[in-house]
XYZ file of C-alpha atoms in Angstrom:
566
model
C 255.130 170.920 147.803
C 256.833 173.466 145.536
C 258.825 176.424 146.765
C 258.022 179.900 145.544
C 260.665 182.024 143.878
C 262.813 183.928 146.296
C 265.269 186.530 145.068
C 267.848 187.947 147.438
C 267.623 191.496 148.699
C 271.383 191.629 148.230
C 271.109 191.767 144.431
C 273.061 194.522 142.706
C 272.097 196.276 139.501
C 273.908 194.143 136.874
C 274.494 197.210 134.709
C 276.958 198.541 137.290
C 279.291 195.609 136.744
C 280.231 195.354 140.406
C 278.214 192.258 141.302
C 279.628 188.729 141.113
C 278.344 185.201 141.530
C 279.998 181.844 142.166
C 279.222 178.705 140.166
C 280.497 175.356 141.442
C 280.614 172.294 139.204
C 280.891 168.998 141.091
C 282.221 166.484 138.586
C 283.181 162.836 138.781
C 286.714 163.386 140.099
C 286.868 167.014 141.181
C 284.941 170.191 141.892
C 285.494 173.515 140.115
C 284.567 176.951 141.439
C 284.172 179.847 139.019
C 283.782 183.569 139.742
C 281.583 185.302 137.158
C 280.615 188.940 136.661
C 276.845 189.297 136.668
C 276.613 192.036 134.045
C 278.173 190.138 131.125
C 279.221 186.656 132.234
C 282.927 187.443 132.260
C 284.842 184.601 133.923
C 287.258 186.210 136.341
C 288.808 183.412 138.352
C 288.607 179.668 138.816
C 290.037 176.921 140.983
C 289.761 173.128 141.033
C 289.937 170.750 143.979
C 290.443 167.029 143.341
C 288.438 164.682 145.546
C 290.797 163.024 148.011
C 289.070 159.659 147.634
C 288.296 160.023 143.918
C 285.917 157.190 142.919
C 285.890 154.078 145.085
C 285.177 151.373 142.513
C 287.565 148.658 143.661
C 288.047 149.075 147.430
C 286.321 150.896 150.281
C 288.863 153.419 151.555
C 287.824 153.201 155.221
C 288.436 149.465 155.497
C 290.203 148.231 152.379
C 287.235 145.955 151.637
C 287.156 144.841 148.029
C 284.041 146.148 146.301
C 281.977 143.934 143.981
C 281.884 144.590 140.221
C 279.866 147.575 138.978
C 280.162 149.539 142.250
C 281.145 153.236 142.304
C 281.114 155.140 145.604
C 282.265 158.530 146.864
C 282.971 160.223 150.195
C 280.671 163.208 150.858
C 283.257 165.174 152.817
C 285.251 165.425 149.582
C 282.431 167.654 148.343
C 282.704 169.901 151.415
C 286.416 170.216 150.701
C 285.546 171.834 147.360
C 283.699 174.550 149.294
C 286.606 174.966 151.707
C 289.378 174.926 149.126
C 288.214 175.778 145.616
C 285.850 178.661 146.409
C 288.340 180.797 148.377
C 291.023 180.014 145.794
C 288.760 181.095 142.925
C 287.864 184.352 144.684
C 291.554 185.014 145.257
C 292.364 184.245 141.620
C 289.620 186.638 140.498
C 290.990 189.418 142.661
C 287.532 190.557 143.742
C 286.177 191.738 147.059
C 284.152 188.806 148.469
C 281.506 191.278 149.596
C 280.591 191.826 145.926
C 279.371 188.216 145.625
C 275.571 188.139 145.672
C 274.820 184.487 145.023
C 276.173 180.963 144.761
C 274.902 177.926 142.853
C 276.071 174.395 142.216
C 275.605 171.556 139.774
C 276.276 167.857 140.221
C 276.502 164.553 138.437
C 273.270 162.551 138.591
C 271.935 160.342 139.813
C 274.347 160.465 142.750
C 272.317 159.758 145.911
C 273.306 159.146 149.527
C 271.510 158.097 152.730
C 271.372 160.774 155.453
C 269.868 161.447 158.855
C 267.179 164.068 159.438
C 269.828 166.775 159.931
C 271.667 165.887 156.714
C 274.461 163.835 158.306
C 275.578 161.161 155.808
C 275.278 157.636 157.218
C 278.944 156.987 156.448
C 279.776 159.715 158.999
C 277.692 158.074 161.733
C 279.998 156.242 164.175
C 279.922 152.536 163.493
C 278.852 152.848 159.859
C 282.212 153.917 158.371
C 282.842 150.384 157.150
C 279.442 149.837 155.531
C 279.634 150.347 151.781
C 275.922 151.112 151.459
C 276.367 154.096 153.821
C 278.319 156.020 151.169
C 277.397 158.084 148.127
C 276.466 155.944 145.131
C 277.997 157.764 142.171
C 276.096 158.075 138.891
C 278.096 155.223 137.383
C 277.305 152.783 140.170
C 275.680 150.048 138.064
C 275.317 147.297 140.649
C 271.536 147.770 140.885
C 270.726 146.472 137.410
C 268.804 143.517 138.826
C 266.605 145.941 140.780
C 266.184 148.136 137.694
C 265.029 145.129 135.681
C 262.319 144.425 138.266
C 261.317 148.098 138.396
C 260.798 148.107 134.629
C 259.078 144.729 134.429
C 256.602 145.630 137.181
C 255.876 149.026 135.615
C 255.000 147.462 132.273
C 253.045 144.600 133.817
C 250.947 147.029 135.851
C 250.570 149.570 133.054
C 252.134 152.402 135.056
C 251.590 155.585 133.040
C 254.836 157.237 134.120
C 257.108 154.649 132.505
C 256.530 156.154 129.054
C 257.897 159.493 130.309
C 261.257 157.718 130.677
C 261.383 156.109 127.276
C 260.027 152.867 128.675
C 262.962 152.190 131.006
C 264.183 153.241 134.428
C 267.972 153.053 134.651
C 270.021 151.287 137.302
C 271.844 154.607 137.665
C 268.780 156.332 139.136
C 267.426 156.803 142.638
C 264.848 154.033 142.866
C 267.043 151.147 141.699
C 269.869 152.193 144.006
C 267.493 152.615 146.945
C 265.907 149.211 146.356
C 269.377 147.674 146.278
C 270.124 149.387 149.596
C 266.934 148.006 151.144
C 267.639 144.476 149.989
C 271.348 144.355 150.782
C 271.686 146.423 153.982
C 268.375 146.770 155.754
C 269.924 148.438 158.818
C 271.292 151.353 156.785
C 267.997 151.671 154.911
C 265.967 151.807 158.118
C 268.371 154.242 159.771
C 268.310 156.802 156.961
C 265.717 159.562 157.118
C 266.281 160.875 153.597
C 267.526 159.387 150.336
C 268.947 162.567 148.874
C 270.739 163.527 145.687
C 274.205 164.954 146.221
C 272.957 167.918 144.162
C 270.501 168.686 146.968
C 272.739 167.603 149.844
C 275.410 170.165 148.934
C 272.764 172.927 148.869
C 271.672 171.690 152.303
C 275.271 172.135 153.452
C 275.385 175.673 152.072
C 271.981 176.954 153.150
C 270.893 174.704 155.998
C 267.726 173.970 154.011
C 266.740 170.650 152.450
C 265.160 171.271 149.057
C 264.718 168.651 146.333
C 265.417 170.271 142.970
C 262.831 169.827 140.226
C 265.433 168.554 137.770
C 266.768 165.458 139.530
C 263.436 164.902 141.240
C 261.792 164.597 137.838
C 264.475 162.787 135.876
C 265.968 160.544 138.551
C 263.199 160.130 141.168
C 260.239 159.335 138.892
C 258.246 162.429 139.912
C 255.568 162.982 137.281
C 252.258 164.850 137.414
C 252.985 165.984 140.988
C 253.402 162.455 142.333
C 255.900 159.657 142.880
C 255.015 156.041 142.012
C 252.223 154.662 144.189
C 252.511 152.610 147.368
C 250.889 149.708 145.549
C 253.497 149.720 142.801
C 256.438 150.078 145.195
C 255.025 147.335 147.391
C 254.889 145.045 144.382
C 258.661 145.447 144.074
C 259.192 144.615 147.742
C 256.568 144.905 150.515
C 259.064 146.793 152.676
C 259.592 149.314 149.851
C 255.931 150.402 149.751
C 256.418 153.559 151.818
C 259.790 154.538 150.277
C 258.527 157.635 148.474
C 256.458 158.982 151.359
C 259.086 158.340 154.050
C 262.482 158.691 152.342
C 261.804 161.234 149.576
C 259.857 163.804 151.582
C 260.878 167.418 151.082
C 259.941 170.658 149.365
C 260.583 170.826 145.614
C 262.461 173.854 144.343
C 262.307 175.196 140.786
C 265.517 175.814 138.856
C 266.905 179.316 139.264
C 264.956 179.925 142.467
C 266.614 180.481 145.819
C 266.736 177.503 148.165
C 267.825 179.764 151.003
C 270.786 181.880 152.029
C 274.374 181.103 152.934
C 274.766 180.000 156.549
C 277.422 181.338 158.902
C 279.213 177.987 158.818
C 279.242 177.841 155.026
C 280.344 181.482 154.919
C 283.331 180.500 157.049
C 284.157 177.612 154.706
C 283.932 179.703 151.546
C 284.988 183.158 152.697
C 281.772 184.586 151.222
C 279.239 186.833 152.978
C 276.628 185.053 155.068
C 273.095 185.674 153.840
C 273.753 185.708 150.083
C 271.393 183.733 147.842
C 271.933 179.991 147.439
C 270.216 178.647 144.324
C 268.255 175.415 144.160
C 270.496 172.506 143.157
C 270.872 171.342 139.585
C 272.558 168.830 137.268
C 275.749 169.504 135.321
C 274.212 168.951 131.898
C 271.063 170.945 132.506
C 272.781 174.071 133.813
C 275.004 174.078 130.724
C 272.160 174.775 128.277
C 271.766 178.474 129.179
C 275.558 178.828 129.421
C 275.686 177.773 125.752
C 272.684 179.944 124.802
C 270.874 176.771 123.786
C 267.518 176.742 125.526
C 265.219 177.019 122.495
C 263.369 173.992 121.062
C 265.493 172.104 118.524
C 268.826 172.893 120.153
C 270.321 169.700 121.577
C 273.181 170.321 123.999
C 275.737 167.552 124.409
C 278.012 167.865 127.415
C 280.875 165.671 126.279
C 283.336 164.506 128.879
C 283.806 161.152 130.593
C 280.208 160.496 129.598
C 277.820 162.530 127.462
C 274.486 163.925 128.514
C 272.116 165.230 125.843
C 269.507 167.792 126.865
C 267.049 169.887 124.900
C 263.816 171.776 125.315
C 260.522 171.225 123.576
C 257.186 173.025 123.525
C 255.172 169.800 123.451
C 255.155 166.704 125.630
C 256.300 163.673 123.624
C 257.350 160.137 124.441
C 260.806 159.300 123.107
C 261.883 155.637 123.342
C 264.924 155.194 125.567
C 265.149 158.790 126.701
C 266.214 159.429 130.283
C 263.120 161.478 130.892
C 260.950 164.452 130.052
C 260.196 166.919 132.830
C 258.271 170.211 132.714
C 260.744 172.903 133.705
C 263.542 170.325 133.751
C 265.937 172.784 132.071
C 264.100 176.107 132.084
C 260.634 176.993 133.278
C 257.898 177.075 130.659
C 259.275 174.312 128.411
C 259.531 170.533 128.576
C 263.095 169.449 129.238
C 264.264 166.249 127.542
C 267.329 164.224 128.512
C 269.237 161.347 126.960
C 272.821 160.247 127.278
C 275.756 157.903 126.803
C 277.343 156.326 129.875
C 280.833 156.216 128.400
C 282.564 158.538 125.933
C 285.764 160.159 127.186
C 286.022 157.301 129.671
C 286.291 154.885 126.739
C 289.073 156.875 125.095
C 290.908 157.131 128.421
C 290.543 153.388 129.070
C 291.945 152.615 125.636
C 295.049 154.805 125.860
C 295.768 153.629 129.415
C 295.475 149.928 128.733
C 295.876 149.221 125.019
C 298.423 151.625 123.490
C 302.086 150.529 123.200
C 304.842 152.453 124.979
C 306.379 153.401 121.637
C 303.351 155.570 120.875
C 303.816 157.456 124.138
C 307.465 158.037 123.278
C 306.560 159.317 119.809
C 303.918 161.625 121.277
C 306.401 163.032 123.771
C 308.957 163.611 121.008
C 306.320 165.481 119.018
C 305.319 167.577 122.038
C 301.828 166.116 121.986
C 299.547 164.323 124.389
C 298.877 160.680 123.574
C 295.315 161.625 122.577
C 296.565 164.292 120.156
C 299.093 161.881 118.671
C 296.568 159.090 118.134
C 294.059 161.537 116.674
C 296.566 162.865 114.116
C 297.495 159.334 113.059
C 293.961 157.984 113.086
C 292.408 160.730 111.003
C 295.172 160.695 108.381
C 293.225 157.940 106.603
C 289.937 158.343 104.734
C 286.662 157.277 106.314
C 286.393 153.490 106.547
C 290.042 152.738 105.790
C 290.519 151.044 109.155
C 287.853 148.427 108.383
C 286.468 148.568 111.916
C 283.186 149.039 113.752
C 283.005 149.488 117.522
C 280.137 149.474 119.997
C 280.432 152.241 122.604
C 278.984 150.292 125.522
C 282.017 149.940 127.787
C 279.939 151.543 130.573
C 276.670 150.099 129.323
C 274.079 151.877 127.200
C 272.114 154.752 128.724
C 270.112 155.719 125.634
C 268.274 154.357 123.837
C 268.643 150.769 125.054
C 268.949 151.684 128.758
C 270.915 148.627 129.803
C 274.109 148.560 131.848
C 274.514 144.822 131.132
C 275.789 145.654 127.638
C 279.518 145.967 126.997
C 281.956 147.349 124.448
C 283.206 145.653 121.304
C 285.532 146.226 118.350
C 284.803 144.213 115.198
C 287.044 143.832 112.163
C 290.499 143.783 113.768
C 293.258 141.992 111.850
C 296.965 141.381 112.404
C 297.638 144.659 110.559
C 295.221 146.810 112.628
C 297.085 149.654 114.310
C 296.295 151.316 117.673
C 295.325 154.624 116.101
C 292.750 152.869 113.924
C 290.996 151.359 116.911
C 291.186 154.736 118.650
C 289.410 156.387 115.721
C 286.839 153.593 115.568
C 286.012 154.260 119.229
C 285.572 157.964 118.399
C 283.204 157.059 115.611
C 281.285 154.592 117.776
C 280.380 157.325 120.248
C 279.206 159.516 117.355
C 277.124 156.659 115.956
C 275.588 156.196 119.411
C 274.701 159.882 119.435
C 273.135 159.574 115.979
C 270.874 156.788 117.284
C 269.705 159.198 119.979
C 269.165 162.094 117.562
C 267.265 159.949 115.072
C 265.063 158.580 117.848
C 264.168 162.112 118.950
C 263.456 163.125 115.350
C 261.182 160.133 114.823
C 259.299 160.919 118.038
C 258.292 164.443 117.082
C 261.092 166.270 118.914
C 263.277 167.408 115.992
C 266.936 168.227 116.533
C 268.021 171.113 114.312
C 271.286 172.195 115.958
C 273.853 170.242 117.940
C 275.665 172.303 120.579
C 278.716 170.837 122.284
C 280.155 171.680 125.677
C 282.717 169.814 127.741
C 286.360 168.934 127.379
C 286.066 166.832 124.225
C 285.122 169.818 122.062
C 288.840 170.639 121.972
C 289.405 167.721 119.599
C 288.632 169.265 116.231
C 288.815 165.985 114.300
C 286.379 164.371 116.697
C 283.987 167.302 116.354
C 284.154 167.186 112.556
C 283.444 163.454 112.665
C 280.376 164.137 114.796
C 279.149 166.781 112.344
C 279.652 164.418 109.403
C 278.023 161.444 111.138
C 275.073 163.466 112.446
C 274.755 165.517 109.258
C 274.181 168.526 111.509
C 275.966 171.819 112.115
C 277.824 171.787 115.411
C 278.049 174.880 117.582
C 280.403 175.019 120.554
C 280.168 176.738 123.896
C 282.678 179.592 124.127
C 283.708 178.687 127.651
C 285.998 176.030 129.072
C 283.738 175.626 132.106
C 280.203 175.367 130.828
C 278.579 173.750 133.879
C 280.231 176.154 136.321
C 279.181 179.108 134.136
C 275.668 177.677 133.956
C 275.554 177.409 137.739
C 276.713 181.009 138.005
C 273.843 182.020 135.704
C 271.400 180.292 138.058
C 273.037 182.041 141.009
C 272.431 185.410 139.360
C 268.744 184.582 138.892
C 268.384 183.315 142.469
C 269.935 186.572 143.669
C 267.376 188.621 141.724
C 269.770 190.095 139.165
C 267.742 188.719 136.230
C 264.055 187.795 135.965
C 264.655 184.235 134.748
C 267.258 181.789 133.482
C 266.603 182.510 129.810
C 267.282 186.228 130.286
C 270.383 185.564 132.368
C 271.681 183.064 129.827
C 271.248 185.537 126.992
C 273.327 188.109 128.880
C 275.908 185.804 130.466
C 276.111 182.764 128.133
C 278.661 182.250 125.342
C 278.490 180.263 122.100
C 280.176 179.998 118.702
C 277.584 179.051 116.080
C 278.109 176.421 113.347
C 281.812 175.963 113.955
C 281.603 172.614 112.134
C 279.394 171.733 109.186
C 279.005 168.342 107.480
C 281.386 167.376 104.677
C 279.072 165.686 102.142
C 281.608 163.096 100.939
C 282.589 162.098 104.470
C 278.950 162.035 105.559
C 278.128 159.628 102.714
C 281.011 157.343 103.686
C 279.986 157.415 107.331
C 276.428 156.458 106.371
C 277.732 153.080 105.195
C 279.558 152.506 108.483
C 276.546 153.656 110.467
C 274.376 151.075 108.732
C 276.760 148.374 109.976
C 276.762 149.922 113.453
C 272.965 149.719 113.534
C 273.055 146.011 112.649
C 275.388 145.324 115.584
C 273.478 147.734 117.851
C 270.225 145.847 117.359
C 271.737 142.357 117.264
C 273.580 142.674 120.574
C 271.333 145.294 122.170
C 267.801 144.181 121.313
C 267.936 140.455 122.024
C 269.448 138.979 118.891
C 272.350 137.668 120.957
C 272.560 138.261 124.721
C 276.187 137.134 124.973
C 277.211 140.416 126.654
C 274.710 139.864 129.452
C 275.781 136.235 129.834
C 279.426 137.248 130.090
C 278.632 139.745 132.828
C 276.740 137.052 134.686
C 279.725 134.718 134.404
C 281.986 137.495 135.679
C 279.819 138.130 138.711
C 279.659 134.430 139.495
C 283.450 134.226 139.349
C 283.778 137.041 141.897
C 281.467 135.433 144.441
């Protein structure tokens, strides 16, 4: 069932400039609230709240139990704390009257599902289940369901399921079905007790509005909802007989379109946030997808890359096409009226952070401090002082697996070409370049599939690194535009809030009025682009050799690791 549009009667005339909306971006480690003026998108105040439990990827906080490899869990009450703490703080920072707020919207990482009761209570909050790891939120980078994902894909191809081509031929272990099948097979009691398997993107809207609505974005990309249907009972039963009724019993719920109102703010949520009860609450959404209108990049050909700990690539197209290794294509997945495409890289900023935390000598930190720089700035300056290729290195950017186009979390990172004279900054630059090469694989795959990429638009924290951005432009041979906001997802959510409140007719109109972008900030340097082409050719050899079956050593090593932990 699909919900009809529902604007709020509380909407103000945006031309008066007195109406405001709140956008909340729930990231991997924290949630950010942003107060935005409806008339022009001016960002008036913001506040961030760090999750108390961060990411539980080594131990379960409630018990101290050691978690197996590839697990990544979160505590749902940390998300409520963002509503209690960050929203009032952002309103205070903006200096506005809370009564001028007409709508609120959120975005989330995905796929980040959790098991809940019929009233939305997370299973980890049910007495007696606090110590059960499967009762918690499984964060997007929970990769422990790869074995289930392999079976999901094999069965789909064996049975000739038509929907598998809409996901580039692969369903990821990061998505709803693999994680749910793992839950069924590893903790049957929790699986049977849950009434809904719900994305955190929809659960937080449930907390705000008291209404359970499954948003069209995650439902299409992460829950295999195509042509108004989930996978059949027969297919699901082939995976596990007890999984046959999963879709019809655990995924039930109305489907809301992006920019529509899911409901209105409850009295309880109004008390948490300090906002007026009854204002519009927009249908949930995903961090990458809400960013497209914030960057004024919703037209076909404009690929938006939200570059942070990971990178998500989204773009619109007028035609339905099948792109190998894409995360999905969903009608209305970004804006209504166009097909929304998604791809991504599981590790980007995370790789750089891992490297500087674990591999860089103390002397480099001391030199950075003396220069008044961060360690990332210092390594960037040193690394890019050399011409392209001078480091003699090629890296594979698979430290968190490969999301697109290989769709395999069993792959791992690698640096090739190191010698006794290789310096830390050279490896750091090679890791930068590896992520750009991975992006080029994605772009070229879209181009070859009839979904041409003509402009690359970057949002997210990594756009601040000018050398990295120039490397991307050179490697992609594309102009790079940048969002003119430090909080693209939160601004994008605010845009959706304005539409849900009735201030604009649709997301495209709201984005045109409230979005911000700087066009063609970076353009390819022909000499550098030529030099990078030679490195990219070597990257492709390694990409296919280790990623397409030439040598499965990475998968064997992960198997050995898991065996050692048992």
